[in-house]
Coordinates of C-alpha atoms in Angstrom, one line a residue:
Chain Y
M132 CA 23.2 21.8 -23.2
P133 CA 19.4 23.5 -22.4
T134 CA 18.8 26.5 -24.5
T135 CA 18.6 30.1 -23.1
E136 CA 15.3 30.3 -22.4
V137 CA 15.0 26.9 -21.2
R138 CA 17.9 27.5 -18.2
A139 CA 16.0 30.8 -17.8
C140 CA 13.1 28.7 -16.7
I141 CA 15.1 26.0 -14.6
D142 CA 16.6 28.9 -13.3
A143 CA 12.8 30.4 -12.1
C144 CA 11.6 27.2 -11.2
H145 CA 14.3 26.7 -9.0
A146 CA 14.1 30.7 -6.9
C147 CA 10.7 29.6 -6.6
A148 CA 10.9 26.2 -4.5
T149 CA 13.8 27.8 -3.1
V150 CA 11.4 30.8 -1.5
C151 CA 8.1 28.7 -1.3
L152 CA 9.8 25.9 1.1
S153 CA 12.6 28.5 3.4
D154 CA 8.5 31.2 3.5
A155 CA 6.7 28.1 4.1
I156 CA 8.7 26.6 7.0
Q157 CA 10.8 30.1 8.4
H158 CA 7.7 32.2 7.9
C159 CA 4.1 30.5 7.4
L160 CA 5.2 27.8 10.2
A161 CA 6.1 30.9 12.7
M162 CA 2.7 33.3 12.0
G163 CA 0.3 30.3 12.1
G164 CA -3.0 31.4 11.6
K165 CA -4.3 31.2 8.0
H166 CA -0.9 30.8 7.2
T167 CA -1.2 27.6 8.1
E168 CA -4.3 26.7 7.2
P169 CA -4.0 23.6 5.0
A170 CA -5.3 24.9 1.6
H171 CA -2.4 27.3 1.7
F172 CA 0.2 25.5 3.1
K173 CA -0.2 22.2 0.9
L174 CA -0.1 24.7 -2.5
M175 CA 3.4 25.7 -1.0
L176 CA 4.8 22.4 -0.8
D177 CA 3.1 21.5 -3.9
C178 CA 4.4 24.2 -6.0
V179 CA 8.1 23.3 -4.0
D180 CA 7.4 19.6 -5.6
I181 CA 5.8 20.9 -9.4
C182 CA 8.8 23.1 -9.7
R183 CA 11.9 20.7 -9.3
T184 CA 10.0 18.2 -11.3
A185 CA 10.1 20.7 -14.1
A186 CA 13.5 21.9 -13.7
S187 CA 14.4 18.4 -14.0
F188 CA 12.5 17.1 -16.8
M189 CA 14.0 20.7 -18.8
A190 CA 16.9 19.5 -18.0
R191 CA 17.1 16.2 -19.4
G192 CA 15.1 17.8 -22.3
S193 CA 12.4 15.0 -21.9
D194 CA 9.4 15.2 -24.3
H195 CA 7.1 15.3 -21.7
H196 CA 8.1 18.9 -20.1
A197 CA 5.3 20.6 -21.7
H198 CA 2.6 19.4 -20.2
I199 CA 4.7 19.3 -16.8
C200 CA 5.4 23.2 -17.4
R201 CA 1.8 23.5 -17.9
E202 CA 0.3 22.1 -14.9
C203 CA 3.6 24.2 -13.2
A204 CA 2.4 27.3 -14.4
E205 CA -0.9 26.5 -12.9
I206 CA 0.1 25.7 -9.4
C207 CA 2.2 28.4 -9.6
R208 CA -0.4 30.8 -10.3
A209 CA -2.5 29.5 -7.4
C210 CA 0.6 29.6 -5.1
A211 CA 0.7 33.3 -6.0
E212 CA -2.7 34.0 -5.3
S213 CA -3.1 31.9 -1.7
C214 CA 0.4 34.1 -1.0
E215 CA -1.5 37.3 -2.1
A216 CA -4.3 37.1 0.0
L217 CA -2.2 36.7 3.4
G218 CA -0.5 40.4 2.6
D219 CA 2.8 40.0 3.5
M220 CA 4.4 37.5 1.2
R221 CA 5.7 39.8 -1.9
E222 CA 8.8 38.0 -2.5
C223 CA 7.0 34.4 -3.2
V224 CA 4.3 36.2 -5.0
D225 CA 6.9 37.9 -7.3
A226 CA 8.8 34.3 -7.4
C227 CA 5.7 32.0 -8.2
R228 CA 4.3 34.6 -10.8
K229 CA 7.4 34.8 -12.7
C230 CA 7.9 30.7 -13.3
A231 CA 4.3 30.8 -13.8
D232 CA 5.1 32.7 -16.9
S233 CA 8.3 31.6 -17.3
C234 CA 6.8 28.2 -17.9
D235 CA 3.8 29.1 -19.9
R236 CA 6.5 29.7 -22.3
M237 CA 7.7 26.1 -22.2
A238 CA 4.5 25.0 -22.9
G239 CA 3.6 26.3 -25.5
Chain C
M151 CA 14.9 33.6 4.9
P152 CA 17.9 32.1 4.3
T153 CA 21.0 34.8 4.7
T154 CA 23.1 35.8 1.7
E155 CA 25.6 33.0 2.4
V156 CA 22.9 30.1 2.5
R157 CA 21.4 31.6 -0.3
A158 CA 24.6 31.8 -2.6
C159 CA 25.2 27.8 -1.4
I160 CA 21.5 26.9 -2.8
D161 CA 22.3 28.5 -6.0
A162 CA 25.2 26.4 -6.1
C163 CA 23.3 23.3 -5.3
H164 CA 20.3 24.5 -8.2
A165 CA 23.1 25.0 -11.0
C166 CA 25.1 21.9 -10.3
A167 CA 22.5 20.0 -10.2
T168 CA 21.1 21.4 -13.6
V169 CA 24.2 20.7 -15.4
C170 CA 24.9 16.9 -13.9
L171 CA 21.5 16.1 -15.1
S172 CA 21.5 17.4 -18.2
D173 CA 24.5 16.6 -19.2
A174 CA 23.9 13.5 -18.0
I175 CA 21.5 12.8 -19.9
Q176 CA 22.1 15.2 -23.2
H177 CA 26.1 14.7 -23.4
C178 CA 27.0 11.6 -21.7
L179 CA 24.0 9.5 -22.9
A180 CA 25.5 10.2 -26.3
M181 CA 29.0 9.7 -26.1
G182 CA 28.8 6.6 -25.0
G183 CA 31.7 4.6 -23.5
K184 CA 33.5 5.6 -20.6
H185 CA 30.8 8.4 -20.5
T186 CA 28.2 5.5 -19.8
E187 CA 30.3 3.4 -17.1
P188 CA 27.9 2.7 -14.6
A189 CA 31.4 4.2 -11.7
H190 CA 30.8 7.5 -13.4
F191 CA 26.8 7.7 -14.6
K192 CA 26.3 7.2 -11.2
L193 CA 27.9 9.6 -9.7
M194 CA 26.7 11.9 -11.9
L195 CA 22.5 11.4 -10.5
D196 CA 24.3 11.1 -6.9
C197 CA 25.3 14.3 -7.5
V198 CA 21.7 15.9 -8.5
D199 CA 19.8 14.0 -5.9
I200 CA 22.6 14.9 -2.7
C201 CA 22.5 18.5 -4.5
R202 CA 18.9 18.8 -4.3
T203 CA 18.7 17.6 -0.7
A204 CA 21.2 20.0 0.8
A205 CA 19.4 23.2 -1.0
S206 CA 16.0 21.7 0.6
F207 CA 17.7 21.1 3.8
M208 CA 18.7 24.9 3.7
A209 CA 15.9 26.0 2.4
R210 CA 13.9 25.2 5.5
G211 CA 17.3 26.3 7.9
S212 CA 17.4 22.5 9.2
D213 CA 19.6 21.7 12.2
H214 CA 20.9 19.1 10.3
H215 CA 22.1 20.7 6.9
A216 CA 25.8 20.7 7.9
H217 CA 26.0 17.1 8.1
I218 CA 24.1 17.0 4.2
C219 CA 26.0 19.7 3.3
R220 CA 29.9 18.2 3.9
E221 CA 28.1 15.1 2.2
C222 CA 27.4 16.3 -0.4
A223 CA 31.1 18.2 -1.2
E224 CA 32.3 14.6 -0.7
I225 CA 29.9 13.6 -3.7
C226 CA 30.6 17.2 -6.0
R227 CA 34.3 16.4 -5.6
A228 CA 33.7 13.3 -6.8
C229 CA 31.7 14.3 -9.3
A230 CA 34.3 16.7 -10.4
E231 CA 37.0 14.5 -10.5
S232 CA 35.0 11.7 -13.1
C233 CA 34.4 14.5 -15.3
E234 CA 37.8 16.1 -15.4
A235 CA 38.9 12.8 -16.0
L236 CA 36.5 12.4 -19.4
G237 CA 38.2 15.4 -20.5
D238 CA 35.3 17.0 -22.2
M239 CA 33.1 18.3 -19.0
R240 CA 34.4 21.4 -18.3
E241 CA 31.5 23.4 -17.2
C242 CA 30.5 20.5 -14.8
V243 CA 33.1 20.1 -13.4
D244 CA 33.4 23.8 -12.5
A245 CA 30.0 23.7 -11.2
C246 CA 30.5 20.5 -9.2
R247 CA 34.1 22.1 -7.4
K248 CA 32.1 25.9 -6.9
C249 CA 29.2 23.6 -5.0
A250 CA 31.8 21.6 -3.3
D251 CA 33.4 24.8 -1.7
S252 CA 30.4 26.6 -1.2
C253 CA 28.9 23.4 1.0
D254 CA 32.2 23.0 2.7
R255 CA 32.0 26.4 4.3
M256 CA 27.9 25.3 5.3
A257 CA 29.6 22.4 6.6
G258 CA 31.7 24.7 9.3
Chain D
M37 CA 18.6 -5.7 -9.5
P38 CA 18.6 -4.5 -5.6
T39 CA 19.2 -8.0 -3.4
T40 CA 16.4 -8.8 -1.3
E41 CA 17.7 -7.0 2.2
V42 CA 18.5 -3.7 -0.2
R43 CA 14.7 -4.3 -1.6
A44 CA 13.4 -4.0 2.0
C45 CA 15.3 -0.7 3.1
I46 CA 14.1 0.7 0.3
D47 CA 10.4 -0.2 0.8
A48 CA 11.4 1.0 4.9
C49 CA 12.6 4.4 3.3
H50 CA 9.5 4.9 1.4
A51 CA 6.9 4.0 4.1
C52 CA 9.0 6.4 6.1
A53 CA 8.6 8.9 4.1
T54 CA 4.7 8.4 3.4
V55 CA 4.0 8.7 6.9
C56 CA 6.1 11.7 7.9
L57 CA 4.9 13.7 5.0
S58 CA 1.1 13.1 5.5
D59 CA 1.4 13.2 9.6
A60 CA 3.0 16.5 8.7
I61 CA 0.1 17.6 6.7
Q62 CA -2.9 16.1 7.8
H63 CA -2.0 15.8 11.5
C64 CA 0.9 17.9 13.1
L65 CA -0.4 20.8 11.4
A66 CA -4.2 20.2 12.3
M67 CA -2.6 20.0 16.2
G68 CA -0.9 23.1 16.1
G69 CA 0.5 24.3 19.1
K70 CA 3.8 22.0 19.5
H71 CA 3.3 19.9 17.1
T72 CA 4.0 22.8 14.6
E73 CA 7.0 24.2 16.4
P74 CA 9.7 24.8 13.4
A75 CA 12.1 22.4 15.6
H76 CA 9.8 19.5 15.2
F77 CA 8.3 20.2 11.8
K78 CA 11.4 20.8 10.3
L79 CA 12.6 17.7 11.3
M80 CA 9.9 15.6 9.7
L81 CA 10.2 17.4 6.5
D82 CA 13.8 16.9 6.8
C83 CA 13.2 12.9 7.1
V84 CA 11.2 12.6 3.7
D85 CA 13.5 13.8 2.3
I86 CA 17.0 11.8 3.5
C87 CA 14.5 8.8 3.2
R88 CA 13.9 9.2 -0.3
T89 CA 17.0 10.2 -1.5
A90 CA 18.8 7.2 0.6
A91 CA 16.1 5.2 -1.7
S92 CA 17.6 6.6 -5.0
F93 CA 21.1 6.2 -3.7
M94 CA 20.5 2.1 -3.2
A95 CA 18.2 2.0 -5.7
R96 CA 21.1 3.2 -7.9
G97 CA 23.4 1.2 -6.3
S98 CA 24.8 4.0 -5.7
D99 CA 28.5 3.4 -3.9
H100 CA 27.8 6.1 -1.6
H101 CA 24.6 4.7 -0.7
A102 CA 26.5 4.0 2.8
H103 CA 27.0 7.0 3.7
I104 CA 23.3 8.5 3.1
C105 CA 22.0 5.8 5.3
R106 CA 24.0 6.3 7.9
E107 CA 22.9 10.0 7.6
C108 CA 19.3 8.7 7.2
A109 CA 19.0 6.5 10.5
E110 CA 20.4 9.9 12.6
I111 CA 17.5 11.8 11.2
C112 CA 14.9 9.0 11.0
R113 CA 16.0 8.2 14.9
A114 CA 15.5 11.9 15.8
C115 CA 12.5 12.1 14.9
A116 CA 11.1 9.1 16.1
E117 CA 12.1 11.0 19.3
S118 CA 10.3 14.4 18.2
C119 CA 7.2 11.9 17.7
E120 CA 7.6 10.2 20.4
A121 CA 7.5 13.5 23.0
L122 CA 4.4 14.0 21.5
G123 CA 2.6 10.8 22.4
D124 CA 0.3 11.0 19.6
M125 CA 2.3 9.6 16.6
R126 CA 2.5 6.1 17.3
E127 CA 2.9 4.9 13.4
C128 CA 5.2 8.1 12.6
V129 CA 7.5 6.8 15.5
D130 CA 7.2 3.2 14.0
A131 CA 8.3 4.2 10.7
C132 CA 10.7 6.2 11.7
R133 CA 12.4 3.5 13.6
K134 CA 11.9 1.0 11.8
C135 CA 13.4 2.8 8.6
A136 CA 16.6 3.8 10.7
D137 CA 17.0 0.0 12.2
S138 CA 17.0 -1.1 8.3
C139 CA 19.3 2.6 7.3
D140 CA 21.8 1.4 9.5
R141 CA 22.4 -2.3 8.5
M142 CA 22.9 -0.5 4.9
A143 CA 25.8 1.4 6.5
G144 CA 27.2 -1.5 6.8
Chain V
M263 CA -4.1 10.1 6.7
P264 CA -4.5 9.0 3.2
T265 CA -7.3 6.2 2.6
T266 CA -6.7 2.8 1.6
E267 CA -7.4 3.5 -1.9
V268 CA -4.8 6.2 -1.7
R269 CA -2.1 4.6 0.0
A270 CA -2.5 1.9 -2.7
C271 CA -1.7 4.4 -5.2
I272 CA 1.1 5.4 -2.9
D273 CA 2.6 2.2 -2.8
A274 CA 2.1 1.5 -6.5
C275 CA 4.4 5.2 -7.3
H276 CA 6.8 4.0 -5.0
A277 CA 7.5 0.7 -6.3
C278 CA 7.1 2.1 -9.9
A279 CA 10.1 4.5 -9.4
T280 CA 12.2 1.6 -7.6
V281 CA 12.1 -0.4 -10.2
C282 CA 12.4 2.1 -13.3
L283 CA 15.2 4.0 -11.0
S284 CA 17.3 0.7 -10.7
D285 CA 16.7 -0.7 -14.2
A286 CA 17.5 2.5 -15.8
I287 CA 21.3 2.3 -14.2
Q288 CA 21.8 -1.7 -13.4
H289 CA 19.8 -2.9 -16.2
C290 CA 19.4 -0.4 -19.3
L291 CA 23.1 1.4 -18.5
A292 CA 24.9 -2.3 -18.5
M293 CA 23.0 -3.1 -22.2
G294 CA 23.1 -0.5 -24.2
G295 CA 22.0 0.1 -27.3
K296 CA 18.8 0.4 -27.6
H297 CA 18.5 0.1 -24.0
T298 CA 20.3 3.5 -24.0
E299 CA 18.7 5.6 -26.5
P300 CA 18.2 8.6 -25.1
A301 CA 14.0 8.5 -26.0
H302 CA 13.7 5.4 -24.0
F303 CA 16.2 6.2 -21.1
K304 CA 14.7 9.6 -20.2
L305 CA 11.0 8.3 -20.4
M306 CA 12.8 6.0 -17.5
L307 CA 13.5 8.8 -15.2
D308 CA 10.7 10.9 -16.1
C309 CA 8.6 8.1 -14.8
V310 CA 10.9 8.5 -11.5
D311 CA 10.5 11.8 -10.7
I312 CA 6.8 12.1 -11.6
C313 CA 5.6 8.7 -9.6
R314 CA 7.8 10.5 -7.0
T315 CA 5.6 13.7 -6.9
A316 CA 2.6 12.1 -7.0
A317 CA 3.3 10.2 -4.5
S318 CA 3.8 13.3 -2.2
F319 CA 0.2 15.1 -3.7
M320 CA -1.6 12.5 -2.6
A321 CA 0.6 11.8 0.6
R322 CA -0.2 15.4 1.1
G323 CA -3.9 15.0 0.5
S324 CA -3.5 17.8 -2.2
D325 CA -6.0 19.1 -4.3
H326 CA -4.0 19.4 -7.2
H327 CA -3.3 15.6 -6.6
A328 CA -6.0 14.6 -9.8
H329 CA -4.0 16.3 -12.3
I330 CA -0.1 14.8 -11.3
C331 CA -2.0 11.5 -11.0
R332 CA -3.5 11.4 -14.6
E333 CA -0.2 12.7 -16.0
C334 CA 1.7 10.1 -13.7
A335 CA -0.2 7.4 -15.4
E336 CA 0.1 8.9 -19.3
I337 CA 4.4 8.6 -18.7
C338 CA 4.0 5.7 -17.1
R339 CA 1.9 4.0 -19.8
A340 CA 4.6 5.4 -22.6
C341 CA 7.3 3.7 -20.1
A342 CA 5.5 0.5 -19.9
E343 CA 5.3 0.5 -23.8
S344 CA 9.0 1.7 -24.2
C345 CA 10.1 -1.1 -22.2
E346 CA 8.3 -3.7 -23.8
A347 CA 9.0 -2.6 -27.1
L348 CA 13.3 -3.9 -25.5
G349 CA 11.4 -7.5 -24.4
D350 CA 14.1 -7.8 -21.4
M351 CA 12.1 -5.3 -19.4
R352 CA 9.0 -7.4 -17.8
E353 CA 9.1 -6.5 -14.4
C354 CA 9.1 -2.5 -15.1
V355 CA 6.4 -2.9 -17.4
D356 CA 4.6 -4.3 -14.8
A357 CA 4.9 -2.3 -12.5
C358 CA 4.4 1.0 -14.6
R359 CA 0.7 -1.2 -15.8
K360 CA 0.2 -1.6 -12.7
C361 CA 1.1 2.8 -11.4
A362 CA -0.9 3.7 -14.1
D363 CA -4.0 2.0 -14.1
S364 CA -4.0 3.4 -9.8
C365 CA -3.4 6.5 -10.8
D366 CA -5.7 6.2 -13.7
R367 CA -8.5 5.8 -10.7
M368 CA -7.3 8.7 -8.5
A369 CA -7.5 11.5 -11.3
G370 CA -10.8 10.2 -10.9

């Protein structure tokens, strides 16, 4: 089974994927304007995908998890910045940053 | 944003997906024998997939989430039974049952 | 290995997922208006998710593939109708209908 | 819409994911022995996950697709080697190599 630290990172990835997906669809889409500009919106869905992929690699105990976690941290950080610039997405910013920090530790 | 009840179900789906995937790869594969019989092993990965799909439908607030949650509950229950028959997969049995019960409530 | 018919359905699912995802992001988001109304946009992403899930169940030769394919056919058909009503999404309509028909056959 | 070259890479990713998943479950699991050794089996499922993730990033036209495609090429190549060493997985070796080459071009 995954260690406590790995499990915490898997949980952070899932939490981030959930907030990014629900905010993209249930907040950004309703707001329109800057919230649906392609660069921002794509980043939200990129973040969902890479967080889930990282969670899978960690759950399997895959040898390749470090590279995936490094990529995940990078995308989460970019998504946090993009959300922060919009000013009304605090929960998403926090989930992305927490996930990025956790993935950084996994990436070694 | 998802309600507290929806969020609890999303969390149960993610927890179930994590345990099923890590146990399939890090426990069943190491044990071999009945643990890697195709019917059991496929069910473990079916469970991972449908749990994530259900989590996505709920995060989006999709109109189709009820059907997906019903299917998720069914597969989780089958996976719980298959794991219970093996006798050494208590955590997986519990995660599958908890997810099935939560998805049942979402399916209405 | 999957039979020729199963493989054709897996391919139809992947083709549908690709068109729905690329059109949602690269066409609907740019158009705005009715193209980003939540009911339509969520359906596009629902379709991406269920098509991939159906493809996975078929690739594994899972016993549960019939239920998943039935659900996939239903969502693809709803997505085709939603896209057809917008008038400028012919490729997506066709991919959804082709996938729905193929999944119907798998659902038995 | 994706260019012809991007679409060819998405197709190669989907084809690779399908062969790896069906072979892992319907061939490796039945064979046992070296075919279910964790290092090999995990790599097969890693390959399925990263191929789908790369396909999603390309379908969205994401700015981050190049990094993901580079990682995908690396994992596909490792999977091809692992399958080649087993001696009876020609289709999987070919699908992984074709996908790796296509992803290399996308990674620039």
